[in-house]
Structures are given as C-alpha cells and as structure tokens.
Amino acid sequence: MGATRIDGNACGAAVEASLAERIATLPTPPHLAVVIVGNDPASHVYVGAKERACARLGIRSTRIDIDADADFSEVVSTVERLNADPEVTGILVQSPLPSGMDEIAITDLIDPVKDVDGFHAQNLGRLVQGDASGILPCTPAGVMRMLEWAGVDLSGKRAVVIGRSRIVGMPQSLLLAQKGADATVTIAHSRTEDMAALCREADVIIAAVGRSNMVVADWVKPGATVIDVGVNRVDDDSEKGYHLSGDVHPDVAEVAGALSPVPGGVGPMTIAMLMSNTVRATEMQQ
Ligand code: GUN
C-alpha cells in the first residue's frame, strides 16, 4: 500500500490563484526586493524561483546581489535603503548569509511591515503570544496549508517536528500547537534520545533537519502523515553531479498514510506563501 502523495505544486497553484484577484484590486502592485549575499548555489536557485513566481503573478521584483566579501555595512545600508523606499512593499534577505555576518541583526533591521519572511522578532513574537494572524514564516505556514489541503486532522494528535531552526522547526512547532490546530507537539533535535521510538508514536512527522534520508520506514507508524522539508544535495555521477534528496527515505511511502514528495512538496508551498505574504504586506501598507 502506498502513501497518498501531498502535491505541493497543486496546493501552491491554488494559493497563487487565490492571490491573483487580490493583486488586481491593489492601487499599485506589490514590489518584493530580494537581497542575496554571496554565491551559495542553492540560494541562487531559490531566489530564481522566487523571481519567477513574482513574474507569474504580476508582482514587481528587484534583486540586489552583494559580493560575499562585501562589508557587513553594505548589507545594513541596503536594507535601510529598502525600508525607506515607499515603492518597496516586501523585503527578503536570503539565508544563509556568508559566515561572520549576523543574520539576526539583519532580520531585525527589516521594517516589520515589509518583513515577508516573518522572521522579525515582532512578527515571531506575535506567534509566540498565540496570535497567528500576522505575517508567518513561509515554510511552516506552507506546511500548515498543505496539511489542511490534504484534510489532515491535527486536533489532539501527536506531532513530532525534527529540527529546531529559526526558519522552520521552531515556528513550525508553534503553528502546530496553536489554538485551532491543536496538535500535541514534540520538538526533536540532535540531542534527542531514541528518535526512532519518538517518531513511531507520532501521527504527524515534520522532517526539517537537513540530513538526506534520515527518516526511515521503521520510524513511521503505519498511516502517519509525513512532511519532508529537507532539500539535500547529494553528489552522484550524473551530468549535474548531484541530485536532490529529502530528509525522508523513499521507502517511507510504503508505511505512511500521506507523504509530501521532494521535489514537488514543501518547496513550491514556501514560494506560494512568500507570494501570499508579499500581497498581505502590501495590503497592510496601502
Ligand atoms: N533560506 C532557506 N529558506 C529561506 C526562507 O524561507 N527565507 C529566507 N530569507 N532564506 C531562506
């Protein structure tokens, strides 16, 4: 028996379709500025996908490339300039920044109403206070939308989030536990003892750890829902020299009730939620 595939492309397309009408009623279209520092190849692929999504939806986008060896003050002055520009309604600084650059300092410099990543302390703080009505981090919000779309009932269910990152694991845990979602959440991480036993008890597993094929079939309760947030580059002999692999082993499809694929799962949802946040931020400013 194979797991139902939770199709992020289809769910993301539905999110984007619902945005088109809202964009059409805005006095001026949204304008997303994406700042990318350095040459991280994966970041360049993600930023390209974000720009293409903007083009699809009629959202203006501006990309600002900064050299990896630029002074930190150049990143600071770029964000300050975008904050002050009334034509820019959304700002995103692609993570990771080159080592030595303080990501949190940059995140907190972004005007919270233009913070389409939802990483500013003010936006994350609202979520901690139990208010999920503000701008939410794109990947965790996309996972919640996928679960809803797939008809997964979270109320009273056991959810295990593997990973405690600022971008995914931590906000994901808060969203799953919030009133209305009502899951019972465990955050697992590199120091967790007997991860396999913990996962075997879970009705929902969100794997956001960044380790290829870490979650194996033996860890999964039959019928559980598994969401794979991992995007890992694995070297191989192909022309490209690598392939993408999730955090969840393909054999999990034999045990799980529902599973999101990599690629075609969480990735397109993250982009769709970024578009949604950009529209929302623009509405708030206009
Ligand atoms: N790097 C990986 N995911 C993200 C994201 O959602 N936002 C930003 N800014 N950088 C990322």
PDB file of N, CA and C in Angstrom, residues 90-156:
ATOM      1  N   GLY A  90       7.898  44.664   0.136  1.00  0.00           N
ATOM      2  CA  GLY A  90       8.373  43.447   0.797  1.00  0.00           C
ATOM      3  C   GLY A  90       9.882  43.337   0.661  1.00  0.00           C
ATOM      4  N   ILE A  91      10.532  42.914   1.760  1.00  0.00           N
ATOM      5  CA  ILE A  91      11.998  42.757   1.736  1.00  0.00           C
ATOM      6  C   ILE A  91      12.337  41.364   2.251  1.00  0.00           C
ATOM      7  N   LEU A  92      13.214  40.686   1.514  1.00  0.00           N
ATOM      8  CA  LEU A  92      13.680  39.365   1.942  1.00  0.00           C
ATOM      9  C   LEU A  92      15.197  39.313   1.781  1.00  0.00           C
ATOM     10  N   VAL A  93      15.891  38.933   2.815  1.00  0.00           N
ATOM     11  CA  VAL A  93      17.338  38.722   2.723  1.00  0.00           C
ATOM     12  C   VAL A  93      17.545  37.212   2.756  1.00  0.00           C
ATOM     13  N   GLN A  94      18.037  36.666   1.654  1.00  0.00           N
ATOM     14  CA  GLN A  94      18.147  35.209   1.548  1.00  0.00           C
ATOM     15  C   GLN A  94      19.149  34.655   2.569  1.00  0.00           C
ATOM     16  N   SER A  95      18.741  33.612   3.247  1.00  0.00           N
ATOM     17  CA  SER A  95      19.590  32.922   4.215  1.00  0.00           C
ATOM     18  C   SER A  95      20.165  31.667   3.538  1.00  0.00           C
ATOM     19  N   PRO A  96      21.390  31.238   3.810  1.00  0.00           N
ATOM     20  CA  PRO A  96      22.311  31.789   4.799  1.00  0.00           C
ATOM     21  C   PRO A  96      23.113  32.966   4.255  1.00  0.00           C
ATOM     22  N   LEU A  97      23.468  33.880   5.167  1.00  0.00           N
ATOM     23  CA  LEU A  97      24.438  34.917   4.836  1.00  0.00           C
ATOM     24  C   LEU A  97      25.830  34.297   4.968  1.00  0.00           C
ATOM     25  N   PRO A  98      26.848  34.879   4.310  1.00  0.00           N
ATOM     26  CA  PRO A  98      28.208  34.344   4.475  1.00  0.00           C
ATOM     27  C   PRO A  98      28.590  34.318   5.955  1.00  0.00           C
ATOM     28  N   SER A  99      29.436  33.352   6.314  1.00  0.00           N
ATOM     29  CA  SER A  99      29.763  33.202   7.736  1.00  0.00           C
ATOM     30  C   SER A  99      30.406  34.487   8.261  1.00  0.00           C
ATOM     31  N   GLY A 100      30.055  34.807   9.476  1.00  0.00           N
ATOM     32  CA  GLY A 100      30.566  36.043  10.075  1.00  0.00           C
ATOM     33  C   GLY A 100      29.564  37.190   9.980  1.00  0.00           C
ATOM     34  N   MET A 101      28.558  37.050   9.106  1.00  0.00           N
ATOM     35  CA  MET A 101      27.533  38.105   9.022  1.00  0.00           C
ATOM     36  C   MET A 101      26.362  37.714   9.929  1.00  0.00           C
ATOM     37  N   ASP A 102      25.924  38.660  10.748  1.00  0.00           N
ATOM     38  CA  ASP A 102      24.912  38.392  11.775  1.00  0.00           C
ATOM     39  C   ASP A 102      23.498  38.421  11.165  1.00  0.00           C
ATOM     40  N   GLU A 103      22.934  37.234  10.943  1.00  0.00           N
ATOM     41  CA  GLU A 103      21.617  37.145  10.284  1.00  0.00           C
ATOM     42  C   GLU A 103      20.510  37.738  11.124  1.00  0.00           C
ATOM     43  N   ILE A 104      20.589  37.527  12.435  1.00  0.00           N
ATOM     44  CA  ILE A 104      19.518  38.031  13.308  1.00  0.00           C
ATOM     45  C   ILE A 104      19.513  39.558  13.291  1.00  0.00           C
ATOM     46  N   ALA A 105      20.721  40.141  13.295  1.00  0.00           N
ATOM     47  CA  ALA A 105      20.799  41.614  13.281  1.00  0.00           C
ATOM     48  C   ALA A 105      20.150  42.154  12.007  1.00  0.00           C
ATOM     49  N   ILE A 106      20.387  41.493  10.886  1.00  0.00           N
ATOM     50  CA  ILE A 106      19.803  41.936   9.616  1.00  0.00           C
ATOM     51  C   ILE A 106      18.286  41.738   9.630  1.00  0.00           C
ATOM     52  N   THR A 107      17.864  40.593  10.129  1.00  0.00           N
ATOM     53  CA  THR A 107      16.424  40.305  10.193  1.00  0.00           C
ATOM     54  C   THR A 107      15.700  41.383  10.993  1.00  0.00           C
ATOM     55  N   ASP A 108      16.291  41.776  12.117  1.00  0.00           N
ATOM     56  CA  ASP A 108      15.608  42.739  12.980  1.00  0.00           C
ATOM     57  C   ASP A 108      15.722  44.175  12.479  1.00  0.00           C
ATOM     58  N   LEU A 109      16.539  44.362  11.454  1.00  0.00           N
ATOM     59  CA  LEU A 109      16.666  45.692  10.840  1.00  0.00           C
ATOM     60  C   LEU A 109      15.537  45.928   9.828  1.00  0.00           C
ATOM     61  N   ILE A 110      14.985  44.847   9.294  1.00  0.00           N
ATOM     62  CA  ILE A 110      13.935  44.984   8.275  1.00  0.00           C
ATOM     63  C   ILE A 110      12.673  45.553   8.933  1.00  0.00           C
ATOM     64  N   ASP A 111      12.064  46.536   8.271  1.00  0.00           N
ATOM     65  CA  ASP A 111      10.801  47.099   8.770  1.00  0.00           C
ATOM     66  C   ASP A 111       9.793  45.952   8.921  1.00  0.00           C
ATOM     67  N   PRO A 112       9.238  45.735  10.124  1.00  0.00           N
ATOM     68  CA  PRO A 112       8.352  44.567  10.335  1.00  0.00           C
ATOM     69  C   PRO A 112       7.179  44.493   9.345  1.00  0.00           C
ATOM     70  N   VAL A 113       6.685  45.630   8.864  1.00  0.00           N
ATOM     71  CA  VAL A 113       5.555  45.540   7.911  1.00  0.00           C
ATOM     72  C   VAL A 113       6.018  45.120   6.515  1.00  0.00           C
ATOM     73  N   LYS A 114       7.333  45.180   6.274  1.00  0.00           N
ATOM     74  CA  LYS A 114       7.864  44.719   4.977  1.00  0.00           C
ATOM     75  C   LYS A 114       8.536  43.347   5.104  1.00  0.00           C
ATOM     76  N   ASP A 115       8.493  42.767   6.305  1.00  0.00           N
ATOM     77  CA  ASP A 115       9.206  41.513   6.603  1.00  0.00           C
ATOM     78  C   ASP A 115       8.398  40.310   6.088  1.00  0.00           C
ATOM     79  N   VAL A 116       8.508  40.049   4.788  1.00  0.00           N
ATOM     80  CA  VAL A 116       7.690  38.998   4.173  1.00  0.00           C
ATOM     81  C   VAL A 116       8.160  37.593   4.539  1.00  0.00           C
ATOM     82  N   ASP A 117       9.320  37.479   5.190  1.00  0.00           N
ATOM     83  CA  ASP A 117       9.777  36.185   5.708  1.00  0.00           C
ATOM     84  C   ASP A 117       9.138  35.872   7.059  1.00  0.00           C
ATOM     85  N   GLY A 118       8.631  36.900   7.730  1.00  0.00           N
ATOM     86  CA  GLY A 118       8.041  36.697   9.066  1.00  0.00           C
ATOM     87  C   GLY A 118       9.065  36.348  10.129  1.00  0.00           C
ATOM     88  N   PHE A 119      10.329  36.710   9.922  1.00  0.00           N
ATOM     89  CA  PHE A 119      11.390  36.347  10.875  1.00  0.00           C
ATOM     90  C   PHE A 119      11.706  37.459  11.873  1.00  0.00           C
ATOM     91  N   HIS A 120      11.191  38.662  11.653  1.00  0.00           N
ATOM     92  CA  HIS A 120      11.469  39.760  12.591  1.00  0.00           C
ATOM     93  C   HIS A 120      10.918  39.404  13.974  1.00  0.00           C
ATOM     94  N   ALA A 121      11.649  39.812  15.012  1.00  0.00           N
ATOM     95  CA  ALA A 121      11.237  39.468  16.386  1.00  0.00           C
ATOM     96  C   ALA A 121       9.789  39.883  16.661  1.00  0.00           C
ATOM     97  N   GLN A 122       9.371  40.993  16.068  1.00  0.00           N
ATOM     98  CA  GLN A 122       7.996  41.462  16.284  1.00  0.00           C
ATOM     99  C   GLN A 122       6.970  40.499  15.676  1.00  0.00           C
ATOM    100  N   ASN A 123       7.280  39.987  14.487  1.00  0.00           N
ATOM    101  CA  ASN A 123       6.360  39.041  13.832  1.00  0.00           C
ATOM    102  C   ASN A 123       6.396  37.669  14.502  1.00  0.00           C
ATOM    103  N   LEU A 124       7.597  37.179  14.822  1.00  0.00           N
ATOM    104  CA  LEU A 124       7.699  35.884  15.515  1.00  0.00           C
ATOM    105  C   LEU A 124       7.109  35.983  16.920  1.00  0.00           C
ATOM    106  N   GLY A 125       7.307  37.150  17.547  1.00  0.00           N
ATOM    107  CA  GLY A 125       6.812  37.351  18.918  1.00  0.00           C
ATOM    108  C   GLY A 125       5.301  37.236  18.986  1.00  0.00           C
ATOM    109  N   ARG A 126       4.628  37.768  17.958  1.00  0.00           N
ATOM    110  CA  ARG A 126       3.167  37.680  17.916  1.00  0.00           C
ATOM    111  C   ARG A 126       2.734  36.212  17.888  1.00  0.00           C
ATOM    112  N   LEU A 127       3.479  35.424  17.134  1.00  0.00           N
ATOM    113  CA  LEU A 127       3.162  33.994  17.027  1.00  0.00           C
ATOM    114  C   LEU A 127       3.343  33.297  18.386  1.00  0.00           C
ATOM    115  N   VAL A 128       4.403  33.665  19.083  1.00  0.00           N
ATOM    116  CA  VAL A 128       4.653  33.080  20.411  1.00  0.00           C
ATOM    117  C   VAL A 128       3.521  33.442  21.367  1.00  0.00           C
ATOM    118  N   GLN A 129       2.945  34.635  21.180  1.00  0.00           N
ATOM    119  CA  GLN A 129       1.842  35.079  22.043  1.00  0.00           C
ATOM    120  C   GLN A 129       0.510  34.423  21.659  1.00  0.00           C
ATOM    121  N   GLY A 130       0.535  33.570  20.645  1.00  0.00           N
ATOM    122  CA  GLY A 130      -0.685  32.846  20.273  1.00  0.00           C
ATOM    123  C   GLY A 130      -1.481  33.530  19.180  1.00  0.00           C
ATOM    124  N   ASP A 131      -0.895  34.573  18.581  1.00  0.00           N
ATOM    125  CA  ASP A 131      -1.587  35.291  17.514  1.00  0.00           C
ATOM    126  C   ASP A 131      -0.941  34.922  16.178  1.00  0.00           C
ATOM    127  N   ALA A 132      -1.634  34.103  15.390  1.00  0.00           N
ATOM    128  CA  ALA A 132      -1.085  33.663  14.096  1.00  0.00           C
ATOM    129  C   ALA A 132      -1.676  34.468  12.948  1.00  0.00           C
ATOM    130  N   SER A 133      -2.217  35.654  13.262  1.00  0.00           N
ATOM    131  CA  SER A 133      -2.878  36.435  12.205  1.00  0.00           C
ATOM    132  C   SER A 133      -1.907  37.355  11.471  1.00  0.00           C
ATOM    133  N   GLY A 134      -0.664  37.432  11.941  1.00  0.00           N
ATOM    134  CA  GLY A 134       0.315  38.319  11.291  1.00  0.00           C
ATOM    135  C   GLY A 134       1.024  37.625  10.136  1.00  0.00           C
ATOM    136  N   ILE A 135       2.182  38.176   9.766  1.00  0.00           N
ATOM    137  CA  ILE A 135       2.978  37.565   8.692  1.00  0.00           C
ATOM    138  C   ILE A 135       3.745  36.384   9.285  1.00  0.00           C
ATOM    139  N   LEU A 136       3.522  35.207   8.712  1.00  0.00           N
ATOM    140  CA  LEU A 136       4.093  33.971   9.263  1.00  0.00           C
ATOM    141  C   LEU A 136       5.242  33.479   8.390  1.00  0.00           C
ATOM    142  N   PRO A 137       6.246  32.835   8.977  1.00  0.00           N
ATOM    143  CA  PRO A 137       7.348  32.280   8.176  1.00  0.00           C
ATOM    144  C   PRO A 137       6.809  31.355   7.078  1.00  0.00           C
ATOM    145  N   CYS A 138       7.387  31.505   5.882  1.00  0.00           N
ATOM    146  CA  CYS A 138       6.801  30.898   4.671  1.00  0.00           C
ATOM    147  C   CYS A 138       6.755  29.371   4.708  1.00  0.00           C
ATOM    148  N   THR A 139       7.858  28.729   5.085  1.00  0.00           N
ATOM    149  CA  THR A 139       7.875  27.262   5.003  1.00  0.00           C
ATOM    150  C   THR A 139       6.902  26.643   6.019  1.00  0.00           C
ATOM    151  N   PRO A 140       6.960  27.026   7.299  1.00  0.00           N
ATOM    152  CA  PRO A 140       5.994  26.440   8.239  1.00  0.00           C
ATOM    153  C   PRO A 140       4.550  26.761   7.872  1.00  0.00           C
ATOM    154  N   ALA A 141       4.296  28.000   7.406  1.00  0.00           N
ATOM    155  CA  ALA A 141       2.924  28.340   7.009  1.00  0.00           C
ATOM    156  C   ALA A 141       2.498  27.484   5.816  1.00  0.00           C
ATOM    157  N   GLY A 142       3.432  27.219   4.907  1.00  0.00           N
ATOM    158  CA  GLY A 142       3.130  26.370   3.747  1.00  0.00           C
ATOM    159  C   GLY A 142       2.821  24.944   4.163  1.00  0.00           C
ATOM    160  N   VAL A 143       3.546  24.450   5.146  1.00  0.00           N
ATOM    161  CA  VAL A 143       3.284  23.089   5.649  1.00  0.00           C
ATOM    162  C   VAL A 143       1.872  23.026   6.248  1.00  0.00           C
ATOM    163  N   MET A 144       1.500  24.058   7.026  1.00  0.00           N
ATOM    164  CA  MET A 144       0.158  24.063   7.623  1.00  0.00           C
ATOM    165  C   MET A 144      -0.911  24.063   6.527  1.00  0.00           C
ATOM    166  N   ARG A 145      -0.681  24.857   5.480  1.00  0.00           N
ATOM    167  CA  ARG A 145      -1.648  24.939   4.386  1.00  0.00           C
ATOM    168  C   ARG A 145      -1.767  23.588   3.670  1.00  0.00           C
ATOM    169  N   MET A 146      -0.635  22.926   3.489  1.00  0.00           N
ATOM    170  CA  MET A 146      -0.653  21.597   2.835  1.00  0.00           C
ATOM    171  C   MET A 146      -1.422  20.575   3.655  1.00  0.00           C
ATOM    172  N   LEU A 147      -1.210  20.616   4.977  1.00  0.00           N
ATOM    173  CA  LEU A 147      -1.887  19.661   5.860  1.00  0.00           C
ATOM    174  C   LEU A 147      -3.399  19.877   5.804  1.00  0.00           C
ATOM    175  N   GLU A 148      -3.782  21.161   5.787  1.00  0.00           N
ATOM    176  CA  GLU A 148      -5.207  21.496   5.724  1.00  0.00           C
ATOM    177  C   GLU A 148      -5.792  21.024   4.386  1.00  0.00           C
ATOM    178  N   TRP A 149      -5.053  21.312   3.340  1.00  0.00           N
ATOM    179  CA  TRP A 149      -5.467  20.974   1.970  1.00  0.00           C
ATOM    180  C   TRP A 149      -5.637  19.455   1.813  1.00  0.00           C
ATOM    181  N   ALA A 150      -4.747  18.699   2.484  1.00  0.00           N
ATOM    182  CA  ALA A 150      -4.789  17.230   2.396  1.00  0.00           C
ATOM    183  C   ALA A 150      -5.808  16.644   3.381  1.00  0.00           C
ATOM    184  N   GLY A 151      -6.484  17.523   4.144  1.00  0.00           N
ATOM    185  CA  GLY A 151      -7.524  17.049   5.070  1.00  0.00           C
ATOM    186  C   GLY A 151      -6.972  16.320   6.279  1.00  0.00           C
ATOM    187  N   VAL A 152      -5.754  16.659   6.694  1.00  0.00           N
ATOM    188  CA  VAL A 152      -5.151  16.001   7.863  1.00  0.00           C
ATOM    189  C   VAL A 152      -5.682  16.667   9.135  1.00  0.00           C
ATOM    190  N   ASP A 153      -6.297  15.884   9.995  1.00  0.00           N
ATOM    191  CA  ASP A 153      -6.837  16.392  11.254  1.00  0.00           C
ATOM    192  C   ASP A 153      -5.710  16.396  12.289  1.00  0.00           C
ATOM    193  N   LEU A 154      -5.407  17.575  12.821  1.00  0.00           N
ATOM    194  CA  LEU A 154      -4.291  17.687  13.766  1.00  0.00           C
ATOM    195  C   LEU A 154      -4.761  17.692  15.218  1.00  0.00           C
ATOM    196  N   SER A 155      -6.026  17.957  15.439  1.00  0.00           N
ATOM    197  CA  SER A 155      -6.517  18.191  16.797  1.00  0.00           C
ATOM    198  C   SER A 155      -6.267  16.994  17.718  1.00  0.00           C
ATOM    199  N   GLY A 156      -5.514  17.249  18.766  1.00  0.00           N
ATOM    200  CA  GLY A 156      -5.219  16.207  19.755  1.00  0.00           C
ATOM    201  C   GLY A 156      -4.209  15.175  19.288  1.00  0.00           C
TER     202      GLY A 156
END
